[in-house]
Amino acid sequence: MAISLNKEKLRTQECEKLQEVSGTNVYSCYQCGNCTAGCPCVDAMDIPPHEVIRLAQFGQIEKILDSNTMWICASCVTCSVRCPRSVDISGVMEALRQIALQNGNEDVTKLGELSSEELEELPQIAVISNFRKLTS
Amino acid sequence: MEISYYPGCTLKTKAINFETSALALLEKLDVKAIELKDWNCCGVMFSQSQDNLMKQLAPIRTLIRAKESGRDRLLTLCSMCYNTLKRSALFIQENEDKRDKINDFMDLEETEYFGNEIEVVNILTLLDEIDKDKLKASIVKDAKDLKVATYYGCLLTRPKEVAIDNVEDPQIMENLLEAAGCKPVYFPFKTECCASFQVVSRKDIARERTRKIVDSARKNGAEMILLACPLCEYNLDKLQKELHEEDSTFETLPVLYVTQLLAILAGVDPEINDYSKHYIDPRPVLERKGLL
Amino acid sequence: MKKIGVFLCHCGINISATVDIEKAMEALKDYPGVAHIEDYKYMCSDPGQQLIKKKIKDLGLDGVVVCACSPTLHENTFRLTVKAAGMNEYKMEMANIREQCSWVHKDKTVATEKAIKIIKSVIEKARLDEALDPIEVDITRKAMVIGAGVAGIQTALNIANSGYEVILVEREPSIGGKMAQLSETFPTLDCSQCILTPKMVEVSNHPKIKLMTYSEVVDVSGFVGNFKVKVKRKATGLDWDVCNGCGLCTEKCPKKLPSEFDQGLGERKAIYRPFPQAVPNRVVIDFENCTYMQSGKCGICQKVCPVKAIDFDKEDKFVEEEVGAIICATGFETYSVKDIPEFGGGKLPDVVDGLTFERILSASGPTGGEVRRPSDGKVPKDIVFLECVCSRDPEHYLPYCSKVCCMYTVKHAMLYKHRVHDGQPYVFYMDMRTGGKGYEEFYQRAAEEDKVVFIRGKVSKLYQDDDKIVVCGVDTLSNETIEIRADMVVLATAIVPSKGIRELTKLLKIQIDQHGFLSEAHPKLRPVESLTAGVYLAGCAQSPRDIPDTVSQASGAASMVCTLFANEKLKHEPIIVGVNEDICSGCGICTVVCPYDARKTNLEKKLVEVNEVLCEGCGACAAACPSGAAQQNNYTDNQINAMIKAILGKGG
């Protein structure tokens, strides 16, 4: 379906919030796709990172939040360090997670679903960082 | 030399081999690492959000402990701790109002932290600072050109503000290992992510990453993978085992903390390592090289 | 008292929307010295100028203040206006009430008050202005062109063909520059050397052109029309007047080295000629690598030389030349692959830059024009070209577009396909910039006829895997990541200014931008001039550009030089700082602060003497002079004090 654009839809509050929380200017992006090209987890994402930024430029935050992209992101920061225009894509992913969780999005990882063997075996840093990123 | 030491949660349990080997190695190199008193978890992952200040409390409180120790440098072994502490310190250095707010949250603390009092130092940087001749002199075992793949992962070189070396082509580990008589191999996946915490919720992704990283190391002739991050260690070690169990043609490579190998080469008793913690037993390779 | 006419310009509404012209006129009409005041919508228009002329004649004005824009724009216009009416042009002053007032303010009351003050202060200056005459200077009608790539060659030929002498200086042993290294040129695919060498030959045979290759400019003094340039003629190890370029020495020399001309792929000897069509056809000895120079053993070249030209003389020679104009055409380099770690940092032999691929494609290159990769000489069957490598990347490398990469990459892919019919070229691009005659058509042809696959996106990293280079990129049009196991990769690395440009521009007293490219006097209207009179620019030294643009600009620079040389005498601004010999004590402070070496202390007379032609009227000496002996014409201390008083509201 066509994205219908007008000046109200382009500059939405949601997009402003995204930029504020992530501390990055999404309009710096010129869509070279380097973030997507280097992303280790892109194969599992509904929307590749460069398209996330593109949709943000169009104010389409809802559409992004409907995807799984920010939950797949491993915060490896490869995208941000290679971005030629200093867009902090990794920071945008973090902001998206925070916005989604504040909007009442269900936790992605549920403590109850991890078996006690798994919890026993996993290093603490794996569990804590996963919870820090994917739960409210 | 004396330096404050922050172990972090995993170094006392899953990554105990990292701690014992690093401390033993440092002792050989006349560095005294003094563990912080009353330390807490750093939060593991730096919060990249500009307005979620609660998540900065844990790392900043750790830095307050370091400040109270009276020593101005803080050693971390775990690369996640390193990254989080360093970025949190930078964050409050660059945002004065947020710094004040964070300190206000912790008004029961006797000390305030401003951002630049403590230099957070990763073990690799500390080893790199040691004169290479001194390091060479401490090596007592011949590594016999053991071919190693040096794996940095993400958090030691990204973002560039906290990188311990060149973001795209770090050389610190290679330089250390070359000085110790090893042969680092060409390893284009050395800064590729292992999928990190996604191992908990999306193990499938982490497995595929492990496969790619290990394939690259093996293809370039490595006999083992050396690293400095407990989470990378777990992913690469455990998931290799799983890959091998699933498909016996998948050839595994042992994964060790760089300090484990260096400590052995420096004459530390190889038995201080708890080999039961390894999923792929490194002893056959070490034995082959006469290092046990 | 002087009779001064004050003319206020509305500049459409540029000034009048913010400055209340009527109110200003009311406030100024009775100001001491003002004999007439008038406004007009566009004072610079012909009717506006006529109005000024008429009032000068009718009222016998002997001073004019035009209140309008910045003098950098219209000072010359109004000087000519008053001169045509019989007034000395240096008695015309401009009060800038646009850039310094109306454009930078919003409040009309405040702006009007400020405009009145500005005008009052300029009236004060005009009251004390004296009639001045331009200083006339002779011209040396000989030009020096620095850099003998296609830009320098074209400039030199144009000037020489206009009848003036030219000295063409080049630091390499041969002229030709980067264009001599190229294979074929877009969009016509004519052989680069075939179209360049006729020009090179013309240079070498031209009676008006003196070639100085293997030479560098080391010192420049003087000024427009009268420069003195010191040139270092690097030692070649032989006598070029005796050498006949037979090449026997290079054949017999046992020492092999990587050839710079072939980008390190081919070989040259320690005594060498960079390429067969070199102009002049002479050899040089690479002292650092010559066995004889290093160990005293060998000397084979000397033994075989039939004309006994080789003397192993290591002494550089210096010559001084006098010229009237200098053209800086020092060209470019490409960003080194060694400095790009994500693309292998120069450690992967089959990842090469564009210039290296030109040599691989070139019929005169190390593979004789066959596309073979450096590592093992195999013909690559899958070849990937990356554009925007280090260009358009403000975060890590350079923010600007290197302009030529789109087109030369299309050309590379096309020429590759012409040579390797069963091969497949891929091009990663971000935006295809094909502005230029026949360029877009050329690009279309590459996709349609030569089946070049264009992929819209960047490559994040590449690495060696067995004998392949794995290229990890993205196609942002299909939103898919792309992995290509390529046999060879060509990087279109950014165009950067050639080494040494900073040192040279210091000698020439011309400016460079933050990336080291030469700055033009005006980006649109004076694109081939520097801000230093008599120094002109041509080619990639100014900014990245292709051959047609380079040649056009080179001809433009040549035409500016010819225009300069067509003057009988040069006119130098008389707004200079002299010496009042009655007051000067010869302390010499002014000589220290003068940036133009225009002032010298005469110890015998205990006086400072001024070379009026060198003085640019910057006023540094006038400010430094403790006694007031150094006064700038029409900017005397008295004038400046009067202006300050007027500004502070106590004038008149």
JSON list of C-alpha atoms in Angstrom, two decimals, chain A residues 30-39 42-43 47-48 50-51 78 80-87, chain C residues 342 391-396 429-431 456-461 472-477 479-481:
[
{"chain": "A", "resi": 30, "resn": "TYR", "atom": "CA", "xyz": [21.58, 9.39, 2.45]},
{"chain": "A", "resi": 31, "resn": "GLN", "atom": "CA", "xyz": [20.60, 5.74, 2.16]},
{"chain": "A", "resi": 32, "resn": "CYS", "atom": "CA", "xyz": [23.91, 4.20, 1.18]},
{"chain": "A", "resi": 33, "resn": "GLY", "atom": "CA", "xyz": [22.90, 1.00, 2.96]},
{"chain": "A", "resi": 34, "resn": "ASN", "atom": "CA", "xyz": [26.27, 0.42, 4.62]},
{"chain": "A", "resi": 35, "resn": "CYS", "atom": "CA", "xyz": [24.46, -0.34, 7.90]},
{"chain": "A", "resi": 36, "resn": "THR", "atom": "CA", "xyz": [22.49, -3.12, 6.26]},
{"chain": "A", "resi": 37, "resn": "ALA", "atom": "CA", "xyz": [25.48, -4.44, 4.33]},
{"chain": "A", "resi": 38, "resn": "GLY", "atom": "CA", "xyz": [27.48, -4.93, 7.53]},
{"chain": "A", "resi": 39, "resn": "CYS", "atom": "CA", "xyz": [24.69, -6.03, 9.88]},
{"chain": "A", "resi": 42, "resn": "VAL", "atom": "CA", "xyz": [19.99, -8.61, 9.06]},
{"chain": "A", "resi": 43, "resn": "ASP", "atom": "CA", "xyz": [18.85, -11.95, 7.65]},
{"chain": "A", "resi": 47, "resn": "ILE", "atom": "CA", "xyz": [13.04, -4.52, 7.77]},
{"chain": "A", "resi": 48, "resn": "PRO", "atom": "CA", "xyz": [16.75, -3.94, 7.16]},
{"chain": "A", "resi": 50, "resn": "HIS", "atom": "CA", "xyz": [18.69, 1.37, 6.26]},
{"chain": "A", "resi": 51, "resn": "GLU", "atom": "CA", "xyz": [14.97, 1.02, 5.60]},
{"chain": "A", "resi": 78, "resn": "THR", "atom": "CA", "xyz": [28.92, -2.03, 13.45]},
{"chain": "A", "resi": 80, "resn": "SER", "atom": "CA", "xyz": [27.03, 3.20, 13.64]},
{"chain": "A", "resi": 81, "resn": "VAL", "atom": "CA", "xyz": [30.80, 3.01, 13.30]},
{"chain": "A", "resi": 82, "resn": "ARG", "atom": "CA", "xyz": [30.65, 2.45, 9.55]},
{"chain": "A", "resi": 83, "resn": "CYS", "atom": "CA", "xyz": [27.97, 5.06, 8.82]},
{"chain": "A", "resi": 84, "resn": "PRO", "atom": "CA", "xyz": [29.56, 7.73, 6.62]},
{"chain": "A", "resi": 85, "resn": "ARG", "atom": "CA", "xyz": [27.07, 10.32, 7.84]},
{"chain": "A", "resi": 86, "resn": "SER", "atom": "CA", "xyz": [27.44, 9.62, 11.57]},
{"chain": "A", "resi": 87, "resn": "VAL", "atom": "CA", "xyz": [23.89, 8.40, 12.01]},
{"chain": "C", "resi": 342, "resn": "GLU", "atom": "CA", "xyz": [37.80, -2.14, 6.00]},
{"chain": "C", "resi": 391, "resn": "SER", "atom": "CA", "xyz": [34.45, 10.25, -1.00]},
{"chain": "C", "resi": 392, "resn": "ARG", "atom": "CA", "xyz": [31.16, 11.50, 0.46]},
{"chain": "C", "resi": 393, "resn": "ASP", "atom": "CA", "xyz": [32.13, 10.12, 3.84]},
{"chain": "C", "resi": 394, "resn": "PRO", "atom": "CA", "xyz": [32.50, 13.01, 6.27]},
{"chain": "C", "resi": 395, "resn": "GLU", "atom": "CA", "xyz": [32.61, 10.67, 9.26]},
{"chain": "C", "resi": 396, "resn": "HIS", "atom": "CA", "xyz": [35.73, 8.73, 8.27]},
{"chain": "C", "resi": 429, "resn": "TYR", "atom": "CA", "xyz": [27.20, 2.93, -6.51]},
{"chain": "C", "resi": 430, "resn": "MET", "atom": "CA", "xyz": [25.28, 5.36, -4.32]},
{"chain": "C", "resi": 431, "resn": "ASP", "atom": "CA", "xyz": [24.16, 7.90, -6.90]},
{"chain": "C", "resi": 456, "resn": "ARG", "atom": "CA", "xyz": [22.67, 0.64, -5.64]},
{"chain": "C", "resi": 457, "resn": "GLY", "atom": "CA", "xyz": [24.31, 0.51, -2.25]},
{"chain": "C", "resi": 458, "resn": "LYS", "atom": "CA", "xyz": [27.55, 0.50, -0.34]},
{"chain": "C", "resi": 459, "resn": "VAL", "atom": "CA", "xyz": [29.91, -2.28, 0.48]},
{"chain": "C", "resi": 460, "resn": "SER", "atom": "CA", "xyz": [30.49, -2.64, 4.18]},
{"chain": "C", "resi": 461, "resn": "LYS", "atom": "CA", "xyz": [33.58, -4.80, 4.07]},
{"chain": "C", "resi": 472, "resn": "CYS", "atom": "CA", "xyz": [29.66, -7.82, 1.45]},
{"chain": "C", "resi": 473, "resn": "GLY", "atom": "CA", "xyz": [27.31, -5.16, 0.19]},
{"chain": "C", "resi": 474, "resn": "VAL", "atom": "CA", "xyz": [23.68, -4.20, -0.13]},
{"chain": "C", "resi": 475, "resn": "ASP", "atom": "CA", "xyz": [21.22, -3.34, -2.84]},
{"chain": "C", "resi": 476, "resn": "THR", "atom": "CA", "xyz": [18.97, -0.72, -1.34]},
{"chain": "C", "resi": 477, "resn": "LEU", "atom": "CA", "xyz": [16.57, -0.95, -4.29]},
{"chain": "C", "resi": 479, "resn": "ASN", "atom": "CA", "xyz": [16.46, -4.22, 0.14]},
{"chain": "C", "resi": 480, "resn": "GLU", "atom": "CA", "xyz": [18.67, -7.30, -0.07]},
{"chain": "C", "resi": 481, "resn": "THR", "atom": "CA", "xyz": [22.18, -7.80, 1.17]}
]
